[in-house]
Coordinates of C-alpha atoms and ligand atoms in Angstrom, one line a residue:
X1207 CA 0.0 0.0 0.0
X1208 CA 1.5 3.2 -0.9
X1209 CA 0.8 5.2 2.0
X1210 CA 2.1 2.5 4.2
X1211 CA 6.0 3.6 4.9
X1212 CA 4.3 6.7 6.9
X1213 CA 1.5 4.8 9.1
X1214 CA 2.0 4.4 12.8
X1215 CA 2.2 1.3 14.2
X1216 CA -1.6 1.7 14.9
X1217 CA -2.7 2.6 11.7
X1218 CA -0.5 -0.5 10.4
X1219 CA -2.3 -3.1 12.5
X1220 CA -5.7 -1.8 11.1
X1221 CA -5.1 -1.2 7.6
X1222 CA -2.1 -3.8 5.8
X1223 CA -2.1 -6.9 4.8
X1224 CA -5.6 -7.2 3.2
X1225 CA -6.0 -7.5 -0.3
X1226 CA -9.5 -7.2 -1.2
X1227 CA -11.2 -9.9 -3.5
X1228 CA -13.5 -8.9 -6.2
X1229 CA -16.8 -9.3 -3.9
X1230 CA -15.3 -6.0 -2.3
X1231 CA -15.6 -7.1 1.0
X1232 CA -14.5 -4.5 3.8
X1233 CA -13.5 -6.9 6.6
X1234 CA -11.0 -9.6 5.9
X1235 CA -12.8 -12.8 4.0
X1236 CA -11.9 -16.6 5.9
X1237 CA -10.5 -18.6 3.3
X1238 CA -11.5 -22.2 4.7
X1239 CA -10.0 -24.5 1.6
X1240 CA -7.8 -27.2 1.7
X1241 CA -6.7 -26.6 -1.4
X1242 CA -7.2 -24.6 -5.1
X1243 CA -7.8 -25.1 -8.7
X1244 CA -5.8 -24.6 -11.9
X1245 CA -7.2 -23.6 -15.4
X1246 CA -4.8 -26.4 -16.9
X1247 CA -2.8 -29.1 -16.1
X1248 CA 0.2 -26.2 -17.7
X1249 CA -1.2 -23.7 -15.0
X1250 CA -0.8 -26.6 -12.4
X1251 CA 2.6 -28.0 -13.1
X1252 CA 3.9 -23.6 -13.5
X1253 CA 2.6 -23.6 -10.1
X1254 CA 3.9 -26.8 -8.6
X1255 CA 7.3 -26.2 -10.0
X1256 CA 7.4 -22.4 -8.8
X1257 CA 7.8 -20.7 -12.3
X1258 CA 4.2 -19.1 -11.6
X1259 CA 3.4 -18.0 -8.0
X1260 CA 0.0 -18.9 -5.9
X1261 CA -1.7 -21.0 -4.0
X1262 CA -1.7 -24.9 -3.9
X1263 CA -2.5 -25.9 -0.6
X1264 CA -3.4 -24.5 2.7
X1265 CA -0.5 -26.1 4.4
X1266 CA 2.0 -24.2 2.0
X1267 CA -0.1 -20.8 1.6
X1268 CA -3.7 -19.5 2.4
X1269 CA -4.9 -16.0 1.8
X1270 CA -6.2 -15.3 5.7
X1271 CA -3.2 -16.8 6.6
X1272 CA -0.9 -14.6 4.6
X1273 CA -3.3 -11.3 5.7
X1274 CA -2.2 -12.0 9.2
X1275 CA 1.3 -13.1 8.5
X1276 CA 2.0 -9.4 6.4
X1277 CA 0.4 -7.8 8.9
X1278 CA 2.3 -8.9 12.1
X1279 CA 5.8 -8.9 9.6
X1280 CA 5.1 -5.3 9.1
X1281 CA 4.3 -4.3 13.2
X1282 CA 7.3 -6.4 14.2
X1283 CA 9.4 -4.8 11.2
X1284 CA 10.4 -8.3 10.0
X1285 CA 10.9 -9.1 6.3
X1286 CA 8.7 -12.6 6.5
X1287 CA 6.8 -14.0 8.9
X1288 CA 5.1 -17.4 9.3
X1289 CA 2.5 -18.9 11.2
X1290 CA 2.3 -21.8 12.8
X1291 CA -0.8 -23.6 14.4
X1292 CA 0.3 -22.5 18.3
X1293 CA 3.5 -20.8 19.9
X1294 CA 5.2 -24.1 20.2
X1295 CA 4.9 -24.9 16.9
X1296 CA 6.0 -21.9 16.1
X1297 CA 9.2 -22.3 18.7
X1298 CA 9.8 -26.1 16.8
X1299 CA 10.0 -24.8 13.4
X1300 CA 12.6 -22.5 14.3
X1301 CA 14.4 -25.5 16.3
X1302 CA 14.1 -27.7 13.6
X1303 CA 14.8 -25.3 10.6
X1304 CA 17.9 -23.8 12.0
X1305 CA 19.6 -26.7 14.1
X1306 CA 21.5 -29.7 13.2
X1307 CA 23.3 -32.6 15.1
X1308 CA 26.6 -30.7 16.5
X1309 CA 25.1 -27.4 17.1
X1310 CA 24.7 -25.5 20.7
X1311 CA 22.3 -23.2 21.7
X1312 CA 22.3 -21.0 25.0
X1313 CA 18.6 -20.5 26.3
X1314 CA 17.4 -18.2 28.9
X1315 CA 16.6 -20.4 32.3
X1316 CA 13.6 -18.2 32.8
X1317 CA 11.5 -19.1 29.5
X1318 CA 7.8 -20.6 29.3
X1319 CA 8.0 -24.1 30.8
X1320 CA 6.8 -26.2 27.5
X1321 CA 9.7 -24.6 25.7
X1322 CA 12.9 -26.3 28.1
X1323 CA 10.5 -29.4 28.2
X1324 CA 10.6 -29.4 24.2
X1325 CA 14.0 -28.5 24.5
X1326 CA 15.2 -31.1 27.2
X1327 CA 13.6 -33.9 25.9
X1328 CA 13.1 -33.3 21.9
X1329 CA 15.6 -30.8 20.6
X1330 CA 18.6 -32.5 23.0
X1331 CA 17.7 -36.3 21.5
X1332 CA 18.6 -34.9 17.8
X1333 CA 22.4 -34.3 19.4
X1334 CA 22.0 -30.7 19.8
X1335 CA 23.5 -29.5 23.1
X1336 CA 21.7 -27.0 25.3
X1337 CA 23.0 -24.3 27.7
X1338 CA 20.7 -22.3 30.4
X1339 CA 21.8 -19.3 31.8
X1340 CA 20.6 -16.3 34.0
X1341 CA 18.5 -14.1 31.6
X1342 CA 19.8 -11.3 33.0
X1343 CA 23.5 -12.4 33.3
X1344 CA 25.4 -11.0 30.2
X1345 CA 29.0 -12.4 31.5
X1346 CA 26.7 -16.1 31.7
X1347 CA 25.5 -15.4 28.0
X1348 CA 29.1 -14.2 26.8
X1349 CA 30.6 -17.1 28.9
X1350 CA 28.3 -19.8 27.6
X1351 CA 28.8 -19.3 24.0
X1352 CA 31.0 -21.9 21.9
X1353 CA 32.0 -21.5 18.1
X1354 CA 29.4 -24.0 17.7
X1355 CA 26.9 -21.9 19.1
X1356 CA 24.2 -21.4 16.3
X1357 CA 21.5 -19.5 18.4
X1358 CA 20.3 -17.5 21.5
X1359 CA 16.6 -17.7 22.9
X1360 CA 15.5 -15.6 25.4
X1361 CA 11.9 -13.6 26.8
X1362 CA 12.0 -10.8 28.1
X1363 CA 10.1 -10.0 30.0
X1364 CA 10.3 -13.2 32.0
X1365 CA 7.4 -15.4 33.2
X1366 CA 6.7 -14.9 36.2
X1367 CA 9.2 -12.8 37.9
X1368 CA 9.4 -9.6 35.1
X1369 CA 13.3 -9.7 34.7
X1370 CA 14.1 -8.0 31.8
X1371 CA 17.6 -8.3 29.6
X1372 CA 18.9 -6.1 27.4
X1373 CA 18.3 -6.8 24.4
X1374 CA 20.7 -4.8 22.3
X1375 CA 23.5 -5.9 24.5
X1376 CA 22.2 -9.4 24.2
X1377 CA 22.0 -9.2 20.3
X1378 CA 25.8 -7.4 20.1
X1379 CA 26.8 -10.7 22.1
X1380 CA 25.4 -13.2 19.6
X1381 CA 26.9 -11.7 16.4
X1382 CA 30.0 -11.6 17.7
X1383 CA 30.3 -15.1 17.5
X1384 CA 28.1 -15.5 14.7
X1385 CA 24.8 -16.4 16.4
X1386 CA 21.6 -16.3 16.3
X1387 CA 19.7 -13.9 18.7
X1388 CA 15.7 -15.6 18.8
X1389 CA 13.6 -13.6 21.2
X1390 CA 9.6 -14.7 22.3
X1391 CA 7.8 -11.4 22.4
X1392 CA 5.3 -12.7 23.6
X1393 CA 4.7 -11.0 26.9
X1394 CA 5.3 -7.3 24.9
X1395 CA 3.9 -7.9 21.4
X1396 CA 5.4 -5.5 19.0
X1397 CA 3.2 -2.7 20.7
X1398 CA 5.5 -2.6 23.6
X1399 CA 8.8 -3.8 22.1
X1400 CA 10.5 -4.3 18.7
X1401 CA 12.9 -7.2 19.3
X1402 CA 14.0 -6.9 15.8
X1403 CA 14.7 -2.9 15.9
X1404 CA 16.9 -3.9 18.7
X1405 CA 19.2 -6.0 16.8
X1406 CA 17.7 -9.5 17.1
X1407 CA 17.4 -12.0 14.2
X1408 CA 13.8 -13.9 14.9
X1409 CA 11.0 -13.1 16.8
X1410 CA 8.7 -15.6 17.7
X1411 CA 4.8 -15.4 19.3
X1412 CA 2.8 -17.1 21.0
X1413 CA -0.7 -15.6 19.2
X1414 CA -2.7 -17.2 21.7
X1415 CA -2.2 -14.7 24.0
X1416 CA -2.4 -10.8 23.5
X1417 CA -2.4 -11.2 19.4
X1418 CA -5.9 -13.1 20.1
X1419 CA -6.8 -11.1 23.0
X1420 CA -9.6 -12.8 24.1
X1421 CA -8.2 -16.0 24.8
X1422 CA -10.2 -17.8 22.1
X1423 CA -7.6 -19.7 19.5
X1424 CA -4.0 -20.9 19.4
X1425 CA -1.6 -20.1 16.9
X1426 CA 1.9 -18.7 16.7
X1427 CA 4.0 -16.8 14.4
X1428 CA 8.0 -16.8 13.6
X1429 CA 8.9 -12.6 12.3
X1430 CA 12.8 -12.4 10.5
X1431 CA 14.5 -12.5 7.2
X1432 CA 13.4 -13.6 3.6
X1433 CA 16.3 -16.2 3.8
X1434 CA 15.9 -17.3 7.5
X1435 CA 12.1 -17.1 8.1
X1436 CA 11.2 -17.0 4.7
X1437 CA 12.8 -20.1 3.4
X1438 CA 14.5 -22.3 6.2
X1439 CA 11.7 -21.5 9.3
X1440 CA 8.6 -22.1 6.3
X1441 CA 10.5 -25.1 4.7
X1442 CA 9.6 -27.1 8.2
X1443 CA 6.0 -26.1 7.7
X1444 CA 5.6 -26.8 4.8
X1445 CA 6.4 -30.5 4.8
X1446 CA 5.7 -30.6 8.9
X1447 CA 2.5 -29.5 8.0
X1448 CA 2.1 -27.3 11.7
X1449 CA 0.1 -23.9 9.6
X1450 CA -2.4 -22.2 11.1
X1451 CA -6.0 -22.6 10.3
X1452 CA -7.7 -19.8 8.5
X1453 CA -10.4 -19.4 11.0
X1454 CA -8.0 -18.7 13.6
X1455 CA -6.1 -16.4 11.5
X1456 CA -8.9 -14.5 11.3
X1457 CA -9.5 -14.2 15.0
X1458 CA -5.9 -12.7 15.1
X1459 CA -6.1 -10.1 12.3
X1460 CA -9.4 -8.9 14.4
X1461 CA -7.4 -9.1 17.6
X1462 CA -4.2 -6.8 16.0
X1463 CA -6.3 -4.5 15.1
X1464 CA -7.2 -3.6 18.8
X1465 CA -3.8 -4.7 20.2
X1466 CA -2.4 -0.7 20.5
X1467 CA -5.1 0.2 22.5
X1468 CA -5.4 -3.1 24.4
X1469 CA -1.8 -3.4 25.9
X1470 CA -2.0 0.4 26.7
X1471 CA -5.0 -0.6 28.9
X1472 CA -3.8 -4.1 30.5
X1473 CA -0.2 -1.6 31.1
X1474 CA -2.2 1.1 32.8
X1475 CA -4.1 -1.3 35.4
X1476 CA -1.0 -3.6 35.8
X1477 CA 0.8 -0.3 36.9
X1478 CA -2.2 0.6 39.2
X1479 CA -2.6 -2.8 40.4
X1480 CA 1.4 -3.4 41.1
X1481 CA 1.2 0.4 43.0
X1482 CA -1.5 -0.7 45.3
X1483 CA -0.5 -4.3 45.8
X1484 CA 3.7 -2.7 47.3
X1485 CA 1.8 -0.5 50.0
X1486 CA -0.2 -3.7 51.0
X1487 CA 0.5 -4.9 54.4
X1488 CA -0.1 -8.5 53.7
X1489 CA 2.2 -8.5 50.6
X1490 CA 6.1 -9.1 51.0
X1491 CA 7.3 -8.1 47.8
X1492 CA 5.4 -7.0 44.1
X1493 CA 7.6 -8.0 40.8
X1494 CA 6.3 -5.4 38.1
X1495 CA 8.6 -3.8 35.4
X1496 CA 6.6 -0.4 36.1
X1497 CA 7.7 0.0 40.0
X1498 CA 10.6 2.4 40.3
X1499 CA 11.9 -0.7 42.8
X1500 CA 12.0 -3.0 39.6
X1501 CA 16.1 -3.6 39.4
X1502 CA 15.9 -2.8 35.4
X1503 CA 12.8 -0.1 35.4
X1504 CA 15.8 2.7 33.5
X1505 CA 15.9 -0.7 31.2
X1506 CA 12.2 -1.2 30.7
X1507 CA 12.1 2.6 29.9
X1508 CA 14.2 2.3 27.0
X1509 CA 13.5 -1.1 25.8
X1510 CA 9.5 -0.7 25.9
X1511 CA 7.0 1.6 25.4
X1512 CA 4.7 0.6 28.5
X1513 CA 4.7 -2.0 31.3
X1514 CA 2.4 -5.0 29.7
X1515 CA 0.4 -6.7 32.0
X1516 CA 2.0 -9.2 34.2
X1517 CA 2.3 -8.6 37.6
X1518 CA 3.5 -11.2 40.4
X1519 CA 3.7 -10.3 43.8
X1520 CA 4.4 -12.7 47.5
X1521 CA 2.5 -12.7 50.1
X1522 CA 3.3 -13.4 53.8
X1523 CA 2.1 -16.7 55.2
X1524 CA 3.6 -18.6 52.0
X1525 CA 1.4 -21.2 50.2
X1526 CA -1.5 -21.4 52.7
X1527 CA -1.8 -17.5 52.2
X1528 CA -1.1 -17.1 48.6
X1529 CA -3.9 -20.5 47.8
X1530 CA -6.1 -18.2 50.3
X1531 CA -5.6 -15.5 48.1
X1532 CA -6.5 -17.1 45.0
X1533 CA -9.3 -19.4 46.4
X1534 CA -11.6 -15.9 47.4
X1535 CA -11.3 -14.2 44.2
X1536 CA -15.2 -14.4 42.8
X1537 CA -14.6 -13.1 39.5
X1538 CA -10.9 -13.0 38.4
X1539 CA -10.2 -16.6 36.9
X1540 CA -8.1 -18.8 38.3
X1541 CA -6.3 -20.4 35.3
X1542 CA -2.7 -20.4 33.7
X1543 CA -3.2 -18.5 30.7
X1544 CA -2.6 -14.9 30.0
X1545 CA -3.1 -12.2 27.4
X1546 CA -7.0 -12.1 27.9
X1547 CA -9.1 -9.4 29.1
X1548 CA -10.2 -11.4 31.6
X1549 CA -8.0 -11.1 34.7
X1550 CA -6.2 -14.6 35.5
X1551 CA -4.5 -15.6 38.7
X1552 CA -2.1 -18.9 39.6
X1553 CA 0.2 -20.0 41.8
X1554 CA 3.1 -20.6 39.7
X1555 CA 4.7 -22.9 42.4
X1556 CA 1.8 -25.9 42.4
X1557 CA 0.9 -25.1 38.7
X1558 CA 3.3 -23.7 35.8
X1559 CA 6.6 -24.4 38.2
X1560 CA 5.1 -27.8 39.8
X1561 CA 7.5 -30.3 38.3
X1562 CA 10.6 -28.2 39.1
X1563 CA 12.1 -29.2 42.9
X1564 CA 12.0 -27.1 45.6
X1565 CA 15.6 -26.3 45.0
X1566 CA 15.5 -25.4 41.9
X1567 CA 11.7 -23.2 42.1
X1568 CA 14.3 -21.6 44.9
X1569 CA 17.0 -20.8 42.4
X1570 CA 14.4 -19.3 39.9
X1571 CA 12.8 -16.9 42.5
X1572 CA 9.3 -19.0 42.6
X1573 CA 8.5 -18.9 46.6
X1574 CA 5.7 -20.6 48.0
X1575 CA 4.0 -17.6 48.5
X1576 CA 4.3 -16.3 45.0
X1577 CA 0.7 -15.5 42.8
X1578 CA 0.7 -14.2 39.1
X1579 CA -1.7 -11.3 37.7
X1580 CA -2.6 -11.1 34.2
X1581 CA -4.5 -8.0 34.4
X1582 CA -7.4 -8.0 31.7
X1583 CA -9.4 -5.2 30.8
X1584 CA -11.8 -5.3 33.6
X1585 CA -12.3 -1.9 36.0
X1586 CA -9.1 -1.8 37.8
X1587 CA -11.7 -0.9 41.0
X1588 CA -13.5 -4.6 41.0
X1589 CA -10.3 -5.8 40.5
X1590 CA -8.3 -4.9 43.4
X1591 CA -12.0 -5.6 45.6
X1592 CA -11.6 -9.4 44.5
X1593 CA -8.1 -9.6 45.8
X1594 CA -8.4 -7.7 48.7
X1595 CA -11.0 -10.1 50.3
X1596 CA -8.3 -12.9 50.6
X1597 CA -5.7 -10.4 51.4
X1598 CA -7.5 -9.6 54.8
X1599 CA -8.9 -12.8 56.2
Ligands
PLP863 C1 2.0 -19.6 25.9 C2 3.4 -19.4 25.6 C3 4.1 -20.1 24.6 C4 3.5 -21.3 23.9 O1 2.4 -20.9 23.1 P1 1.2 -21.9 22.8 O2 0.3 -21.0 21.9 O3 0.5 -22.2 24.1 O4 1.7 -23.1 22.1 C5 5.4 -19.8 24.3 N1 6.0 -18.7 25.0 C6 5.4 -18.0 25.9 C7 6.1 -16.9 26.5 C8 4.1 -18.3 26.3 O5 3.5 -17.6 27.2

């Protein structure tokens, strides 16, 4: 679109990526086909063998597929972008299109639990060899890295404690030695951070969470080069077959074009929320990238435009007071998922943390008394009201 090199990244997630069919629809038309016709058997073998560009079959290409892959390539100022039928998936094609037997990879220690499970116990059995250091530890990132060292994964911000890293530094650390620097953006969405503008190679999503919205579908989308994303991260889907469904693409163009205004909202409360939670007297200690008493807030300034919308905070009285906590909420839900505008609470040490040991929940910073906020998009008032009821009993 011609106007597009001048649109805010608001304007961006409304208006690109359609392209309208002849029925002149206004809102983007759900392409649910398995697969599409050819005028000739010429027309099909020009197509199969690439001399003539379009679509085949929905694993390789769909058009509401492709809306919501431009889209989200253009908001997270990526070249290509490819979705994938959930964030893992989209987390295994990049595994499995970039690595080989031989290779290393050095992994945040602090990154959404399925990913070191799929990492452990699926990536390590192809002979790949796996490091995990401190997220926020640059000398443990520097110091981990071998020649073989193909890539770096990290979030930031981290689930559920908010540590942030740096990401330019982090990115200046992987070139040097010819790596990769992958980053899951999930927590930020391109609203709040632009991994990619910082100097990383891939972003990957997890769209089931703030790209949806409304916690409805899962998908997952890989943002990076023509060459890298384009050709070695879409080569796995196409003959590993994990694409997105059209429907659910659909969901997620809807969901991006709310997304600005959405994370502003879930930042605001979180801040609110995180603000009243420190003065509480039955609360130890808040974890939220907004306090001042965050230790990287003069990071989170300059890395992110707002806060997003995690908070995590202990109470006193460990897990008998932080189950009490959660057990007289009436209306936030308690449930492990995130990114919705409802508000969601857990208890990362029984749930998302529960197979770790004690030891190690120690070494990551998960107490017993430790309860994570998604804040939705819910009146910041009611909110506070459900959580104060188990606060003071
Ligand atoms: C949920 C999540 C994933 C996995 O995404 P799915 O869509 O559930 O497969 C990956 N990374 C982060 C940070 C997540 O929160």
């Amino acid at each position: 679109m011609k106007d597009q090199n001048d649109w805010a990244l608001e304007t961006l997630a409304i208006r690109t990526g359609h392209k309208r069919t002849f029925e002149q629809e206004h809102s983007e038309a759900i392409f649910p086909t398995s697969s599409y016709v050819f005028s000739s058997a010429a027309e099909a073998a020009a197509r199969f063998s690439g001399e003539v560009p379009g679509n085949i079959y929905s694993r390789l290409s769909n058009p509401t597929v492709r809306y919501f892959e431009e889209r989200l390539a253009i908001m997270e100022g990526g070249e290509s972008c490819v979705a994938t039928a959930s964030g893992m998936a989209a987390i295994m094609a990049v595994m499995i299109g970039l690595l080989k037997a031989g290779d290393h990879i050095v992994c945040s220690r602090s990154i959404f639990g399925t990913t070191t499970v799929f990492l452990n116990n699926f990536i390590g059995k192809f002979g790949v060899e796996i490091s995990f250091v401190n997220l926020t530890d640059l000398n443990a990132w520097q110091a981990a890295l071998k020649p073989n060292t193909r890539l770096l994964f990290a979030e930031t911000p981290s689930n559920p404690l908010c540590d942030v890293v740096d990401i330019k530094a982090l990115a200046k650390i992987a070139h040097q030695n010819n790596s990769l620097l992958v980053i899951d953006n999930c927590f930020c969405t391109p609203v709040l951070q632009q991994p990619l503008e910082l100097g990383a190679d891939i972003v990957v999503h997890s769209a089931t969470k703030y790209l949806d919205g409304q916690g409805r579908c899962l998908g997952g989308a890989v943002i990076g080069d023509t060459e890298t994303v384009g050709k070695e991260v879409f080569g796995v889907l196409r003959s590993g077959g994990v694409a997105m469904s059209p429907f659910n693409a659909w969901v997620f163009l809807k969901g991006l074009e709310t997304l600005n205004l959405r994370m502003k909202a879930h930042s605001t409360s979180a801040l609110a929320l995180a603000q009243w939670l420190e003065q509480h007297s039955a609360i130890e200690r808040v974890y939220f990238t907004g306090l001042v008493s965050h230790p990287q807030h003069t990071l989170v300034k300059q890395q992110q435009s707002d806060w997003g919308g995690i908070v995590s905070f202990e109470v006193k009285g460990g897990k008998e007071a932080a189950w009490r906590v959660i057990d007289h909420t009436h209306m936030i839900s308690i449930t492990a998922n995130l990114g919705d505008a409802k508000t969601t609470i857990t208890h990362p040490a029984t749930t998302t943390h529960g197979r770790l040991t004690s030891e190690q929940r120690q070494e990551a910073g998960i107490s017993d008394g430790l309860i994570r906020i998604a804040v939705g998009l819910e009146n910041i008032e009611d909110i506070k009201v459900d959580l104060e009821r188990g606060l003071n009993t």
